[in-house]
PDB file of C-alpha atoms in Angstrom:
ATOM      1  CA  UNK A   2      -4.535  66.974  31.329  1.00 48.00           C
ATOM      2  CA  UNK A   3      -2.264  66.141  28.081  1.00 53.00           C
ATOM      3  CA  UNK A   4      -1.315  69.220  27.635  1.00 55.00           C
ATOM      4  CA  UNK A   5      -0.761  70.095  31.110  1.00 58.00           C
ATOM      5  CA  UNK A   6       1.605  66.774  31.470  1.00 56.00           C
ATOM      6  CA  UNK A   7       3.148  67.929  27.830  1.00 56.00           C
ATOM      7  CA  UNK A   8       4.474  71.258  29.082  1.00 61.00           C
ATOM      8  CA  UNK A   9       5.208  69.799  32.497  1.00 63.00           C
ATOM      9  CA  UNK A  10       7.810  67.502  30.531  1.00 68.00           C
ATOM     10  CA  UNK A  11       8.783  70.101  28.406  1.00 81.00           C
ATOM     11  CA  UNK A  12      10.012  72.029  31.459  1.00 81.00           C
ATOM     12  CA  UNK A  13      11.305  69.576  33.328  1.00 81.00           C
ATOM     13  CA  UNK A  14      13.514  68.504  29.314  1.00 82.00           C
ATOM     14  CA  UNK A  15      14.951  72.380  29.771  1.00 82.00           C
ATOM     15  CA  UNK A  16      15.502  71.829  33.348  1.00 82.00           C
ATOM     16  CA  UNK A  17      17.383  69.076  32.548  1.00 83.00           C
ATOM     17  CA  UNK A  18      19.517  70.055  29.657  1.00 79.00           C
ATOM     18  CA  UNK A  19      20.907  72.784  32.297  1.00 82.00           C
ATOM     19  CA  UNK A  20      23.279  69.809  33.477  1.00 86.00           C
ATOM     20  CA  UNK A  21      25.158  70.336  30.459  1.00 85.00           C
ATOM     21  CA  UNK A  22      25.551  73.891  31.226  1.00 84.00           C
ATOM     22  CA  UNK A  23      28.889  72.928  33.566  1.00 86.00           C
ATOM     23  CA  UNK A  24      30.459  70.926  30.816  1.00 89.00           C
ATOM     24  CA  UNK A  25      30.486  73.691  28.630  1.00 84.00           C
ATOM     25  CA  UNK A  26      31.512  76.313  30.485  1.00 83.00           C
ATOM     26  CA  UNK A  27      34.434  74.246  31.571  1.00 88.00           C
ATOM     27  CA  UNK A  28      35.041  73.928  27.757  1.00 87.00           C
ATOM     28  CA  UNK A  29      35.050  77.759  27.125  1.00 82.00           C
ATOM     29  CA  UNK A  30      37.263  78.281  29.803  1.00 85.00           C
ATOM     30  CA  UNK A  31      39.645  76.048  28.643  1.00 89.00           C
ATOM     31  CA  UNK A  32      39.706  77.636  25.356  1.00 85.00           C
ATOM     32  CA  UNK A  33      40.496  81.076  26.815  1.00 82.00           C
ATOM     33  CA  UNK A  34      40.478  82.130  30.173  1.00 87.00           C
ATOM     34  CA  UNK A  35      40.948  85.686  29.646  1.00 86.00           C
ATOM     35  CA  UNK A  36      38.289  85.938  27.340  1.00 83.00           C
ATOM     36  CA  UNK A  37      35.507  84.031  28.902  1.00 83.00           C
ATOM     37  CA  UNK A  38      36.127  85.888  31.904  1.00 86.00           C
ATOM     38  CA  UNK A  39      35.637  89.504  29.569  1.00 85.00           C
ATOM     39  CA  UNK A  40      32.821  87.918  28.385  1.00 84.00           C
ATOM     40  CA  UNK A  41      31.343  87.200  31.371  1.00 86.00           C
ATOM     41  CA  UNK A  42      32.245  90.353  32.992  1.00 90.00           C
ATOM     42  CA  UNK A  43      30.492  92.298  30.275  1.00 89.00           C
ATOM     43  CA  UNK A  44      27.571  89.885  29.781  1.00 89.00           C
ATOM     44  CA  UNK A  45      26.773  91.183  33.372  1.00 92.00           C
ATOM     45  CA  UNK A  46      27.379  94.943  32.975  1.00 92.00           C
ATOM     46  CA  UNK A  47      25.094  94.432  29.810  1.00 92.00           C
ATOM     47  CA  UNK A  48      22.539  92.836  31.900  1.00 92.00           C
ATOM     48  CA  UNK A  49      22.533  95.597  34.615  1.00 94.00           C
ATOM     49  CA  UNK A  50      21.934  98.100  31.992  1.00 94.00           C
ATOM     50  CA  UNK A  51      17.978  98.253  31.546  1.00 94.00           C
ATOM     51  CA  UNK A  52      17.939  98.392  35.432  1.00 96.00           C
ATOM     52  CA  UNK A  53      19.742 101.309  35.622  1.00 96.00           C
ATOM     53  CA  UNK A  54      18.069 102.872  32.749  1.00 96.00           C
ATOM     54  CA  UNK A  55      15.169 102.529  34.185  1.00 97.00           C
ATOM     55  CA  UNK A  56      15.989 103.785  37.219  1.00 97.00           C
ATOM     56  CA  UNK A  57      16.993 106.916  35.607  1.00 97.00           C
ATOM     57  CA  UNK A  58      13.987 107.358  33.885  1.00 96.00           C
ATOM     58  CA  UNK A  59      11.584 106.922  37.225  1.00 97.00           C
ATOM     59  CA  UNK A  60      14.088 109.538  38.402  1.00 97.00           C
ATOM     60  CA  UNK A  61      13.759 111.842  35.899  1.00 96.00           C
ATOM     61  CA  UNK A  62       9.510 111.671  36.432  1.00 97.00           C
ATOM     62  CA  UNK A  63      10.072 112.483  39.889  1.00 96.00           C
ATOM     63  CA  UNK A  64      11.905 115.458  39.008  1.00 95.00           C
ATOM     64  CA  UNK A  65       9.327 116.681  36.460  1.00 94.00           C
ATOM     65  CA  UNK A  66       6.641 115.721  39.167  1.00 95.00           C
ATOM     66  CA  UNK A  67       8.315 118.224  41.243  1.00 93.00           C
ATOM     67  CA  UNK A  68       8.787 120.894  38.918  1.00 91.00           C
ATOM     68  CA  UNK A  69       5.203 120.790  38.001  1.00 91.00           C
ATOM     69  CA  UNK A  70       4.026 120.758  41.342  1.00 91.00           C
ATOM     70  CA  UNK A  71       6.538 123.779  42.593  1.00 85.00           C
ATOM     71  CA  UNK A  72       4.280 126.519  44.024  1.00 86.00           C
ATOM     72  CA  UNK A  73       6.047 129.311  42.600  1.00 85.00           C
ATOM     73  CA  UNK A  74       7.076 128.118  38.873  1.00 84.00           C
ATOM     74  CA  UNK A  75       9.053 130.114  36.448  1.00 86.00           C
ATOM     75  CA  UNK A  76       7.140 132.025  33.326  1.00 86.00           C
ATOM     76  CA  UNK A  77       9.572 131.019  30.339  1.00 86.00           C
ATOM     77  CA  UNK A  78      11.861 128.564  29.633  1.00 86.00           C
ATOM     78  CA  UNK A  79      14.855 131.821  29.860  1.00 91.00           C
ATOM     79  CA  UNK A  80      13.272 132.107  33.381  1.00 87.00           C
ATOM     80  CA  UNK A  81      13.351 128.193  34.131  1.00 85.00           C
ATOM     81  CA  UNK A  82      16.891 127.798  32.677  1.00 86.00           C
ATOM     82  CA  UNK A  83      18.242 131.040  35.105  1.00 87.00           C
ATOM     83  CA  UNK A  84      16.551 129.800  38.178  1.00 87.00           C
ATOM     84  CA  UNK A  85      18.939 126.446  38.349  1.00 84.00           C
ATOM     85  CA  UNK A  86      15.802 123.902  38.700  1.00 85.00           C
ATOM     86  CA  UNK A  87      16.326 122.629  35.574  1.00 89.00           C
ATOM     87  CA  UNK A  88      19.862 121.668  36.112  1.00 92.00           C
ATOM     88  CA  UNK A  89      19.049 118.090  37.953  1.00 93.00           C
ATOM     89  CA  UNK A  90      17.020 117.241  35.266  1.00 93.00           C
ATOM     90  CA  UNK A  91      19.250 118.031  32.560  1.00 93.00           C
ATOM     91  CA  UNK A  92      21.532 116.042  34.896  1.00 96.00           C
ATOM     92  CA  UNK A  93      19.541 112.973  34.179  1.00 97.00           C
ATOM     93  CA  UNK A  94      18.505 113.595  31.094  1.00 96.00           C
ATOM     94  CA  UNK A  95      22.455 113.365  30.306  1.00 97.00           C
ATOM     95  CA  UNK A  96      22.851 110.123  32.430  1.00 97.00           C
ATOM     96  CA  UNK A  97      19.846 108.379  30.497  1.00 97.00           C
ATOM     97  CA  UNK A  98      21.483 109.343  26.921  1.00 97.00           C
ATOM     98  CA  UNK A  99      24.970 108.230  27.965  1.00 97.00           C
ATOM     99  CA  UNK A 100      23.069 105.186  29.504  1.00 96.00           C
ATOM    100  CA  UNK A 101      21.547 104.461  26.181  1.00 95.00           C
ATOM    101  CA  UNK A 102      25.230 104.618  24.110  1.00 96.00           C
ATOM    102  CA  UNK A 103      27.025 102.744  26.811  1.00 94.00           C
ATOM    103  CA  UNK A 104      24.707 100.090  25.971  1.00 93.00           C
ATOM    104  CA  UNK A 105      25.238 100.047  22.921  1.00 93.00           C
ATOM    105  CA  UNK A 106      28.801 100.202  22.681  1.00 93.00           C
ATOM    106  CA  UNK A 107      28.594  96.707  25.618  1.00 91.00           C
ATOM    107  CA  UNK A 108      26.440  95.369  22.744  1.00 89.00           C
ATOM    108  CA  UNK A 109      28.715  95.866  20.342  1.00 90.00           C
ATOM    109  CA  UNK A 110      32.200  94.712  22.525  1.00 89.00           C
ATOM    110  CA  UNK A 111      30.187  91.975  23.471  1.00 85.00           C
ATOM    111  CA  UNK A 112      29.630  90.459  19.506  1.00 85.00           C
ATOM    112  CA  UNK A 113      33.115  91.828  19.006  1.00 84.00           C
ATOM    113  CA  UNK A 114      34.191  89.331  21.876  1.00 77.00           C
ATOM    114  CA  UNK A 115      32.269  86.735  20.758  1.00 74.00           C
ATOM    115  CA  UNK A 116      33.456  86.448  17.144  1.00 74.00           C
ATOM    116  CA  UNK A 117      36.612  86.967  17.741  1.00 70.00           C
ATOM    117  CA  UNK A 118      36.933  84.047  20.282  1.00 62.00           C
ATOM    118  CA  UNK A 119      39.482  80.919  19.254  1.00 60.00           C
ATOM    119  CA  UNK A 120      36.204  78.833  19.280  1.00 53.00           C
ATOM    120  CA  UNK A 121      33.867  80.908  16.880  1.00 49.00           C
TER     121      UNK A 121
END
C-alpha cells in the first residue's frame, strides 16, 4: 500500500505542476509571438511524422503482400521492372525515404528555432 499511495502522489505532483504550464506559455508568447507560434507549428508537424511513417510502411507490406500473392508473377527483376507492378511500390518506397529526411530536417529547424529564440 506505500508504494501504491507513493506513486499515486507522485502522479497526482505531475498532474499538478501542469497548472504552471499556462503561465509559461503566456511567458513565451510574450517573448516572441512569431516564433512560438513556428515553434508550435513545427512541434506538431514533427509529432505527426512517425504516424505517417508508419503508415507508409504498413502500406508498403500490403503492396509486397500483393505482389507475392499475384497469380501470375514475373520471372526476373527485368521482367518485374517492365510489367509496371513495381512502380507503386517504388512509389512508397520514395515517400518513406523522403519521410525519413523531412524528419530530420523538422528536427533540425526545430533546435535551430529553439536556440535561436530571444529567451535561450
Amino acid at each position: 500500500m506505500g508504494a501504491s499511495a507513493a506513486s499515486s502522489r507522485s502522479l497526482r505532483e505531475r498532474v499538478g505542476a501542469l497548472r504552471n504550464l499556462r503561465p509559461f506559455l503566456l511567458m513565451v508568447w510574450r517573448t516572441s509571438p512569431e516564433l512560438t507560434a513556428a515553434s508550435l507549428v513545427l512541434r506538431l508537424l514533427r509529432a505527426v511524422m512517425p504516424v505517417a511513417t508508419l503508415y507508409v510502411g504498413k502500406l508498403i507490406i500490403d503492396n509486397v503482400v500483393l505482389l507475392v500473392q499475384a497469380p501470375h508473377k514475373p520471372e526476373t527483376l527485368r521482367l518485374w521492372l517492365d510489367s509496371g507492378l513495381l512502380n507503386w511500390l517504388g512509389l512508397l518506397l520514395l515517400a518513406e525515404f523522403a519521410l525519413a529526411v523531412l524528419a530530420d530536417i523538422l528536427g533540425r529547424v526545430v533546435s535551430l528555432s529553439t536556440a535561436c529564440s530571444p529567451s535561450a
